[in-house]
Short mmCIF file of C-alpha atoms in Angstrom, two decimals:
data_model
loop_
_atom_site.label_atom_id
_atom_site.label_comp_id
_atom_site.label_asym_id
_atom_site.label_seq_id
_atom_site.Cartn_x
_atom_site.Cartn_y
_atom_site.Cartn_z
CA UNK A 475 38.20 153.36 63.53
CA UNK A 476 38.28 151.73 67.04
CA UNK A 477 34.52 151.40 66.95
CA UNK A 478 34.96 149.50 63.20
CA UNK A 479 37.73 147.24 65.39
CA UNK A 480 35.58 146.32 67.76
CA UNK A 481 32.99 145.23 65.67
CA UNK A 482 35.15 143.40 63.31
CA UNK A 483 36.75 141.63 66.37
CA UNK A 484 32.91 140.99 67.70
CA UNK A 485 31.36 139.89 64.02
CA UNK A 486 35.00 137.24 63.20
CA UNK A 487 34.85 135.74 66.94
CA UNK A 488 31.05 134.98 66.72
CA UNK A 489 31.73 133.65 62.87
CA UNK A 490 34.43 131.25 64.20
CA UNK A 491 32.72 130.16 67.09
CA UNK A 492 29.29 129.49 65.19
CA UNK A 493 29.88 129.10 62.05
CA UNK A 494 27.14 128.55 59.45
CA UNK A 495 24.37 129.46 62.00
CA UNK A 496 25.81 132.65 62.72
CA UNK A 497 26.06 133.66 59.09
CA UNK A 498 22.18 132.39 58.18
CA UNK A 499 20.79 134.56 61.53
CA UNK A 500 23.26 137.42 60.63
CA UNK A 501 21.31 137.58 56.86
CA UNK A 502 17.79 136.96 58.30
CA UNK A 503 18.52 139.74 61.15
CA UNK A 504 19.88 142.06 58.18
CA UNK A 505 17.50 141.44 55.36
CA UNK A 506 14.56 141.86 58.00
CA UNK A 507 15.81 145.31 59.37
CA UNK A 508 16.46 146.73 55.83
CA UNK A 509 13.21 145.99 54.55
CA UNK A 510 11.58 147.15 57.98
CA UNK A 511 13.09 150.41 57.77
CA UNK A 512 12.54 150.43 53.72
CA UNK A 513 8.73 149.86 54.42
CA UNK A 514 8.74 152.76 57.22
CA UNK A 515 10.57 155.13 55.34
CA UNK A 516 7.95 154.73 52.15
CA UNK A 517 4.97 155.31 54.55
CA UNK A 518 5.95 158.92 55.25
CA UNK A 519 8.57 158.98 58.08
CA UNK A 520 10.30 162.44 58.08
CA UNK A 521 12.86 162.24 55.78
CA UNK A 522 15.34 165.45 56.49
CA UNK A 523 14.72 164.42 60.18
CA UNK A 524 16.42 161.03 59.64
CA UNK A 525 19.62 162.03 57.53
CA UNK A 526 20.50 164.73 60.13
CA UNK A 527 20.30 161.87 62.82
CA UNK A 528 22.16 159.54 60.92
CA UNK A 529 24.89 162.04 59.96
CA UNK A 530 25.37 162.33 63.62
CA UNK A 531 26.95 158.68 63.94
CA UNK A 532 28.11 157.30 60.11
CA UNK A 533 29.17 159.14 57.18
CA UNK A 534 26.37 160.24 55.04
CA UNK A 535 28.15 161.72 51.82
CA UNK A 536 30.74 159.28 51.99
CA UNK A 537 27.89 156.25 51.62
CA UNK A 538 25.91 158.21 48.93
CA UNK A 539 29.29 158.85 47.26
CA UNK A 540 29.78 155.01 46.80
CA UNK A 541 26.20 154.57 46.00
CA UNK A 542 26.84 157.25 43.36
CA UNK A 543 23.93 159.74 44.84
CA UNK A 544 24.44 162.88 46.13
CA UNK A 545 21.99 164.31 49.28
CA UNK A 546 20.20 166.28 46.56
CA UNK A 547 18.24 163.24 45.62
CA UNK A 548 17.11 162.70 49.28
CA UNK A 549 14.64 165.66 49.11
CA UNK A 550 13.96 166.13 45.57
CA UNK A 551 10.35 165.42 45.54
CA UNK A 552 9.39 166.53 41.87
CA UNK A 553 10.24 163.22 40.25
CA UNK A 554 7.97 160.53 41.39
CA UNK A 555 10.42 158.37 40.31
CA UNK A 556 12.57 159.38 43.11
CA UNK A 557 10.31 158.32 45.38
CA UNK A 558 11.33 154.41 45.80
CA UNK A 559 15.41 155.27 45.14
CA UNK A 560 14.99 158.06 48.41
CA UNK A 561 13.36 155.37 50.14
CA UNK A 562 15.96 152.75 49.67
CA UNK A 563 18.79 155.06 50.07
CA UNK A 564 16.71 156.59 53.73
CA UNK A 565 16.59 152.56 54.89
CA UNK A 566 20.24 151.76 53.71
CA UNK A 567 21.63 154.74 55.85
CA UNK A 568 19.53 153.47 58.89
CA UNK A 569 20.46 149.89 58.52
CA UNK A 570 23.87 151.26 58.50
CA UNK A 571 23.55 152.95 61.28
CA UNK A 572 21.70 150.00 63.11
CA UNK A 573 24.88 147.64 62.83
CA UNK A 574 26.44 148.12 65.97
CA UNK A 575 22.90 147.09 67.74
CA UNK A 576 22.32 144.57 65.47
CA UNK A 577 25.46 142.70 66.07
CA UNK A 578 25.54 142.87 69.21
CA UNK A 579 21.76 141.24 69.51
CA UNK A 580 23.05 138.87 67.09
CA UNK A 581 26.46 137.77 69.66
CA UNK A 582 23.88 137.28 71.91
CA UNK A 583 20.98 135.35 70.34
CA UNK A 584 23.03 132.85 68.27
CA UNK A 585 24.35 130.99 71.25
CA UNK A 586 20.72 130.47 72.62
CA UNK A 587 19.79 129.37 69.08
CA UNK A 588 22.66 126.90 68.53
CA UNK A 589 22.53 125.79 72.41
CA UNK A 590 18.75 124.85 71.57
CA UNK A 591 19.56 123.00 68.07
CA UNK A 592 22.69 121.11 70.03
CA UNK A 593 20.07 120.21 72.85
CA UNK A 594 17.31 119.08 69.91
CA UNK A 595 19.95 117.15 68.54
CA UNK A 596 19.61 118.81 65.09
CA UNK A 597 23.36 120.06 65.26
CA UNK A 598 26.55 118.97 66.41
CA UNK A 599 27.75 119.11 70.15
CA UNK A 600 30.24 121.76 71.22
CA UNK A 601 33.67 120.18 71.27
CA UNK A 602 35.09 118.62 74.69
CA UNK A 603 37.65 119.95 76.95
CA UNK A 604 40.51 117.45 77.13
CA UNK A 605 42.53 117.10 80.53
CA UNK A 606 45.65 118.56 78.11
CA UNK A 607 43.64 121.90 77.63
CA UNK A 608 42.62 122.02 81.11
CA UNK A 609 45.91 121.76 82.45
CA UNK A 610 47.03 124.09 79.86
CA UNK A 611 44.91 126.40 81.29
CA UNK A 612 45.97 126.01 84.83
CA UNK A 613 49.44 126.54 83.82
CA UNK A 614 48.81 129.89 82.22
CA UNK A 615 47.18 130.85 85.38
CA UNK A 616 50.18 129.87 87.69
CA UNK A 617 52.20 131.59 84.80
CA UNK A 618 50.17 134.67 85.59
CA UNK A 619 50.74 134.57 89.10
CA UNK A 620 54.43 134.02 88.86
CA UNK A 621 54.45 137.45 86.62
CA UNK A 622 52.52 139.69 88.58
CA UNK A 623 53.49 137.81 91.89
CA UNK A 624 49.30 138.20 92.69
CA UNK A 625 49.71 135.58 95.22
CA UNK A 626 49.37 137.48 98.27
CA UNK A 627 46.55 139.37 96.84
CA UNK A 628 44.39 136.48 95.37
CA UNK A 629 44.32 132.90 95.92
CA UNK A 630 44.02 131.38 92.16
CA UNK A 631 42.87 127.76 94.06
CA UNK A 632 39.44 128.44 93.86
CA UNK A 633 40.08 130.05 90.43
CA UNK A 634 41.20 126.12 89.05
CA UNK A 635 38.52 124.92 91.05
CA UNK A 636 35.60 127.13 89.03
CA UNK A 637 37.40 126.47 85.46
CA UNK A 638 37.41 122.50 86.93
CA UNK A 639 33.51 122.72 87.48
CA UNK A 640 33.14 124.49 84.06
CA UNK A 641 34.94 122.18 82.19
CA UNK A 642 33.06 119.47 84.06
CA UNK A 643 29.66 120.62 83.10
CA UNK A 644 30.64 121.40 80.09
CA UNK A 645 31.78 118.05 79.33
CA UNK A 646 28.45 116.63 80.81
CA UNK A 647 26.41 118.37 78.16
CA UNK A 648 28.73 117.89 75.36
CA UNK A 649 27.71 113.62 76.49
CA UNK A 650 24.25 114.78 76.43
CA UNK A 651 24.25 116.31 73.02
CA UNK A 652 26.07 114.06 71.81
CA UNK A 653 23.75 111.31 73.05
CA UNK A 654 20.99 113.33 71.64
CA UNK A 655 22.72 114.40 67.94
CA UNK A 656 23.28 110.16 67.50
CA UNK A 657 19.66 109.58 67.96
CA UNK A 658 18.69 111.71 65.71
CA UNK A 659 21.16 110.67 62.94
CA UNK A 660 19.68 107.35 63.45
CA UNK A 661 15.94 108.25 62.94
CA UNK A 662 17.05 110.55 60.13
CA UNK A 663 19.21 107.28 58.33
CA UNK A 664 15.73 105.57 59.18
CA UNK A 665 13.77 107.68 56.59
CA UNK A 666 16.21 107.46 53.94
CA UNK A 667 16.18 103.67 54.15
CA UNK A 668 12.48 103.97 53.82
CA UNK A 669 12.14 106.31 51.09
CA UNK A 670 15.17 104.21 49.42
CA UNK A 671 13.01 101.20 49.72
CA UNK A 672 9.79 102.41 48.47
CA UNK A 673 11.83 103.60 45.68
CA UNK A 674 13.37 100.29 44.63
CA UNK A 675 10.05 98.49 44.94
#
């Protein structure tokens, strides 16, 4: 359950954070690894070697209960028609059991993917820090220190003074994207207008 927590907390931060991106690279990532593991499984892979694994980490008869399957038709081999609904069932369980990897690589790569369409100009810039959120900040900091009285232990000066640089730099880049996300508007407006105008004449 605190595993399932985690993840939740993980999978909604990343959502908020990146929105429509996030959700597009989470399918892509998802659809890829299912049919990966689909195509695998068909070819041969050991089959009663697999479900013990994956009954090590998730719950087996409680997925196959929902899919309405029992582990029966996992190694019934005398219907060929079993064949493709083993296989499926085989690369469900392991995409299952590949979620915690796969959304973590997915927290990670998303932010280098929407960093690199914000720099390209093909998405909008991250938002600004305002002076009112930056002092905002410092004041939960000197709040902090006034709780735990940490002030003999660490000197939270050069703490504002690395959020101050952050902020800064961040702010630089949001100009930059923003410089860069405008141009591009404008060049994309331009080919309307000339599609519009070919159109009309």
């Amino acid at each position: 359950a605190e595993t399932k927590k985690r993840k939740g907390g993980l999978f909604m931060k990343t959502l908020k954070e990146y929105g429509s991106v996030f959700v597009v690279f989470h399918t892509c990532t998802s659809i890829i690894t299912l049919a990966v593991f689909y195509v695998l499984v068909s070819r041969g892979v050991d089959l009663t070697a697999m479900v013990s694994f994956a009954e090590n980490y998730i719950n087996v008869d409680n997925i196959l209960a929902k899919a309405g399957y029992d582990k029966s038709v996992l190694f019934s081999s005398d219907d060929p028609s079993n064949v493709s609904i083993t296989s499926g069932i085989i690369a469900f369980l392991l995409y299952k059991l590949t979620s915690p990897i796969r959304l973590f690589l997915d927290s990670i790569m998303v932010p280098i993917v929407v960093r690199n369409l914000r720099e390209g100009g093909l998405m909008q810039p991250e938002t600004a820090v305002d002076d009112q959120t930056l002092a905002r900040i410092e004041k939960e900091l000197e709040r902090f220190d006034k709780k735990y009285d940490v002030i003999d232990v660490i000197d939270l000066e050069p703490a504002k003074k690395v959020i101050r640089k952050r902020v800064a730099k961040r702010n630089e880049r949001r100009r930059r994207q923003l410089a860069r996300y405008n141009e591009t508007q404008r060049k994309i407006d331009k080919v309307f207008k000339k599609k519009r105008g070919a159109k009309e004449s």
